Amino acid sequence: MLAVLARRFGTQFVLPTVNAMEQVDSHAYDQQLEAQGTPLAREERSHARLLQTITKTAPGGLEGSTIAQMEGRHRSSTGGNTLRAAVLGANDGLLSNLSLIMGVAGASISERSILVTGFAGLLAGACSMALGEWLSVQSARELYERQIKIERQELEDAPEAEEEELTLIYESKGLPSDQARALAAQLIRNPKTALDTLAREELGIDPEALGGSAWGAAVTSFCLFAMGAIVPVLPFLFLHGWQAVGGSLCLSALALFLIGAGITLLTGRSVLYSGVRQIMFGFGAAAITYGIGRLIGVAIT
């Protein structure tokens, strides 16, 4: 089928699919006893990297994600992960606890029970958010470390192949063949510099950041989730009945707008657009849970 599609639409049409299949099988020989002591495993990984280079340097140009990896301000870093965790943590805390409290309020449960529910939701959600964020960042960090370890081993086993890959990378960036080859040869002489360059240029990994700090992201997520989740609970500490519900909605609307404005730091969209959109989504979720809580409360009564 791939051959038919290639003949009909050209090789560039099927190249991404072939490349994906090659990447999946690039480590197929690593654990095979018959391949031990042979260059099969190393050559298979080299084939995968070369095909990936060909895919990235197709006539249509480089992909946006590839260009973003080259441009420093788009790269993932500790600050980027912390900012993302902060904004999303506060947003999740506010939305989840607002919906939870409105659902309980819809069931006409006492204010004391609403407070207990709100604080329980705050603690449970903050712990879950922190653990999830830690696992996410730490897993990415371990994956990057493994990729760099494999690259280091390949650099020791086959420096000529790595030099050829660097040459191809620099040629794809527009350097003439002789200059690209000379630059690759110069870099490959220093193993530390060569590994750092290969990690950045071939793998798209910053060895100094490795995706950011898992603990930083986890602590930020916990604190910001708790800060967001406490907002809809606060009015129930001082007000009663519908005044508490109204106060919770008003305070939550203000917080939702501010979070929407904060999201513009990541998206670049209009502050007004993001803030109003955030309020609409938040109140939509709260209305649904309030309605379900109301139906359940009436049914129980």
XYZ file of C-alpha atoms in Angstrom:
301
model
C 0.000 0.000 0.000
C 2.843 2.389 0.817
C 4.484 1.608 -2.523
C 1.227 2.331 -4.378
C 0.762 5.625 -2.525
C 4.392 6.603 -3.162
C 4.032 5.974 -6.910
C 0.752 7.889 -7.015
C 1.553 10.883 -4.788
C 5.351 10.839 -4.448
C 7.756 9.629 -1.779
C 7.231 12.713 0.409
C 3.625 11.597 0.906
C 4.610 8.327 2.624
C 7.916 9.412 4.162
C 6.459 10.419 7.569
C 4.760 7.005 7.889
C 7.909 5.118 6.904
C 9.941 7.231 9.318
C 7.524 6.495 12.178
C 7.781 2.748 11.490
C 11.582 2.982 11.394
C 11.715 4.846 14.727
C 9.559 2.174 16.400
C 11.885 -0.599 15.179
C 15.151 1.277 15.747
C 15.968 -0.723 18.892
C 14.656 -4.070 17.670
C 18.108 -5.706 17.647
C 19.210 -4.491 21.093
C 17.910 -7.542 22.968
C 18.341 -10.200 20.282
C 20.993 -12.784 21.164
C 21.834 -13.370 17.513
C 22.729 -9.683 17.113
C 25.124 -9.540 20.078
C 28.664 -8.729 19.014
C 27.529 -7.488 15.609
C 27.032 -3.939 14.300
C 23.347 -4.614 13.556
C 21.927 -2.695 16.533
C 24.140 0.347 15.957
C 23.462 0.376 12.218
C 19.699 0.098 12.768
C 19.712 3.135 15.060
C 21.863 5.003 12.560
C 19.387 4.183 9.774
C 16.544 5.538 11.899
C 18.360 8.809 12.573
C 19.317 9.265 8.940
C 15.747 8.683 7.801
C 14.531 11.162 10.392
C 17.012 13.718 9.042
C 15.743 13.109 5.513
C 12.162 13.582 6.707
C 12.976 16.870 8.425
C 14.810 18.254 5.395
C 12.043 17.530 2.885
C 11.566 20.079 0.046
C 8.673 21.629 1.970
C 11.107 22.900 4.601
C 11.581 22.197 8.282
C 8.596 21.587 10.565
C 7.599 24.317 12.967
C 8.436 22.136 15.961
C 11.957 21.625 14.612
C 12.467 25.360 14.152
C 11.084 25.961 17.652
C 13.687 23.595 19.095
C 16.439 25.610 17.377
C 15.125 28.958 18.643
C 16.033 29.354 22.303
C 12.942 31.237 23.483
C 10.683 28.330 22.463
C 12.613 25.620 24.276
C 11.244 23.852 27.314
C 12.924 24.923 30.538
C 12.469 24.976 34.271
C 10.793 28.376 34.047
C 8.479 27.209 31.297
C 7.378 24.139 33.193
C 6.883 26.116 36.398
C 4.806 28.794 34.659
C 2.679 26.196 32.908
C 2.191 24.253 36.145
C 1.287 27.467 37.994
C -1.362 28.656 35.541
C -2.904 25.242 34.910
C -2.732 24.286 38.597
C -4.675 27.367 39.690
C -7.142 26.890 36.856
C -7.786 23.226 37.702
C -8.133 23.972 41.400
C -10.639 26.754 40.874
C -12.729 24.961 38.253
C -12.861 21.596 40.005
C -13.660 22.979 43.458
C -16.186 25.525 42.123
C -18.001 22.731 40.299
C -17.798 20.469 43.354
C -19.174 23.148 45.710
C -21.963 24.165 43.328
C -22.970 20.520 42.956
C -23.170 20.108 46.722
C -24.976 23.448 47.096
C -27.500 22.337 44.465
C -28.338 19.348 46.639
C -29.283 21.791 49.457
C -26.702 20.369 51.856
C -25.749 22.362 54.953
C -23.049 25.028 54.793
C -20.886 23.039 57.200
C -20.978 20.082 54.824
C -20.144 22.373 51.901
C -17.083 23.652 53.770
C -15.920 20.118 54.601
C -16.462 19.087 50.968
C -14.591 22.137 49.677
C -11.532 21.623 51.869
C -11.496 17.891 51.166
C -11.616 18.598 47.437
C -8.810 21.130 47.858
C -6.446 18.688 49.600
C -7.265 15.705 47.404
C -6.952 17.683 44.182
C -3.733 19.448 45.210
C -2.047 16.156 46.130
C -3.229 14.510 42.902
C -2.112 17.470 40.795
C 1.322 17.575 42.409
C 1.892 13.851 41.988
C 0.748 13.906 38.379
C 2.989 16.853 37.547
C 5.991 15.240 39.266
C 5.480 11.986 37.373
C 5.065 13.815 34.071
C 8.208 15.937 34.348
C 10.303 13.192 35.963
C 9.313 10.655 33.297
C 10.268 13.115 30.562
C 13.560 13.809 32.355
C 14.379 10.098 32.626
C 13.533 9.614 28.954
C 15.881 12.455 27.960
C 18.641 11.031 30.180
C 18.245 7.632 28.535
C 18.402 9.168 25.059
C 21.566 11.084 25.957
C 23.085 7.900 27.431
C 22.384 6.028 24.181
C 23.858 8.909 22.208
C 26.998 8.865 24.383
C 27.417 5.135 23.794
C 26.968 5.537 20.051
C 29.496 8.376 20.049
C 32.025 6.054 21.679
C 31.240 3.074 19.433
C 30.905 4.804 16.067
C 32.263 8.379 16.042
C 32.432 8.309 12.230
C 28.682 7.715 11.963
C 27.963 10.501 14.449
C 30.247 12.838 12.511
C 28.319 12.023 9.345
C 25.039 12.780 11.117
C 26.354 16.149 12.292
C 27.419 16.884 8.738
C 23.918 16.127 7.473
C 22.361 18.300 10.181
C 24.499 21.314 9.291
C 23.947 20.767 5.587
C 20.193 20.798 6.255
C 20.663 24.207 7.904
C 22.206 25.612 4.742
C 25.961 25.190 5.227
C 27.943 24.102 2.164
C 28.991 20.461 2.263
C 32.697 21.133 2.871
C 32.016 23.618 5.677
C 29.477 21.305 7.301
C 31.956 18.417 7.175
C 34.782 20.552 8.599
C 32.589 21.836 11.446
C 31.379 18.316 12.290
C 34.969 17.016 12.295
C 36.046 19.801 14.627
C 33.180 19.194 17.063
C 33.590 15.436 17.129
C 37.183 15.739 18.432
C 35.887 16.833 21.837
C 33.536 14.114 23.185
C 31.853 16.476 25.664
C 31.170 19.146 23.048
C 30.130 16.526 20.520
C 27.615 14.963 22.920
C 26.165 18.352 23.859
C 25.823 19.303 20.197
C 24.259 15.988 19.184
C 21.786 16.183 22.083
C 20.675 19.654 21.039
C 20.783 19.314 17.266
C 19.753 15.690 16.766
C 17.538 14.961 19.781
C 16.255 18.487 20.441
C 17.223 18.191 24.125
C 18.881 20.815 26.306
C 21.265 18.725 28.490
C 21.363 21.459 31.123
C 17.580 21.574 31.629
C 16.295 18.092 30.689
C 12.695 19.248 30.792
C 12.918 21.204 34.044
C 12.674 20.344 37.732
C 10.087 17.721 38.677
C 9.975 18.907 42.294
C 9.636 22.537 41.235
C 6.680 21.674 39.016
C 5.090 19.487 41.737
C 5.377 22.077 44.531
C 4.131 24.839 42.242
C 1.175 22.705 41.145
C 0.236 21.884 44.748
C 0.389 25.491 45.932
C -1.364 26.991 42.925
C -4.072 24.301 42.878
C -4.734 24.998 46.562
C -4.834 28.758 45.941
C -7.331 28.285 43.137
C -9.438 25.776 45.052
C -9.755 27.995 48.147
C -11.417 30.838 46.192
C -14.958 29.351 45.899
C -14.792 28.128 49.525
C -13.973 31.485 51.172
C -17.469 33.075 51.002
C -18.952 30.130 52.911
C -16.726 31.040 55.872
C -18.442 34.433 56.274
C -21.805 34.284 54.461
C -24.863 32.039 54.569
C -27.409 30.647 52.140
C -27.755 32.249 48.733
C -25.453 35.071 49.778
C -22.648 32.533 50.162
C -23.467 30.954 46.785
C -23.585 34.363 45.076
C -20.373 35.468 46.772
C -18.673 32.251 45.689
C -19.735 32.794 42.071
C -18.639 36.450 42.020
C -15.265 35.749 43.603
C -14.740 32.769 41.299
C -15.637 34.879 38.234
C -12.964 37.410 39.171
C -10.388 34.665 39.741
C -11.333 32.942 36.469
C -10.832 36.180 34.552
C -7.407 36.684 36.156
C -6.412 33.113 35.295
C -7.583 33.656 31.728
C -5.416 36.767 31.620
C -2.505 34.694 32.967
C -2.997 32.098 30.238
C -2.277 34.793 27.662
C 1.351 34.603 28.831
C 1.418 31.154 27.232
C -0.922 31.682 24.280
C -0.449 35.341 23.340
C -4.230 35.801 22.895
C -6.247 38.856 23.946
C -6.651 39.302 27.714
C -10.370 40.120 27.373
C -11.000 37.127 25.090
C -9.152 34.656 27.337
C -10.687 36.033 30.535
C -14.290 35.953 29.286
C -13.777 32.504 27.765
C -12.469 31.232 31.085
C -15.523 32.588 32.931
C -17.890 30.981 30.420
C -16.224 27.572 30.737
C -16.102 27.792 34.530
C -19.717 28.839 34.938
C -20.797 26.234 32.395
C -19.187 23.467 34.455
C -20.643 24.907 37.669
C -24.145 25.086 36.142
C -23.993 21.446 35.059
C -22.893 20.168 38.462
C -25.398 22.445 40.240
C -28.204 21.040 38.084
C -27.128 17.447 38.757
C -26.811 18.189 42.468
C -30.270 19.756 42.450
C -31.797 16.697 40.784
C -30.086 14.340 43.213
C -31.125 16.446 46.199
C -34.752 16.517 45.093
C -34.718 12.779 44.408
C -33.310 12.028 47.882
C -35.836 14.352 49.521
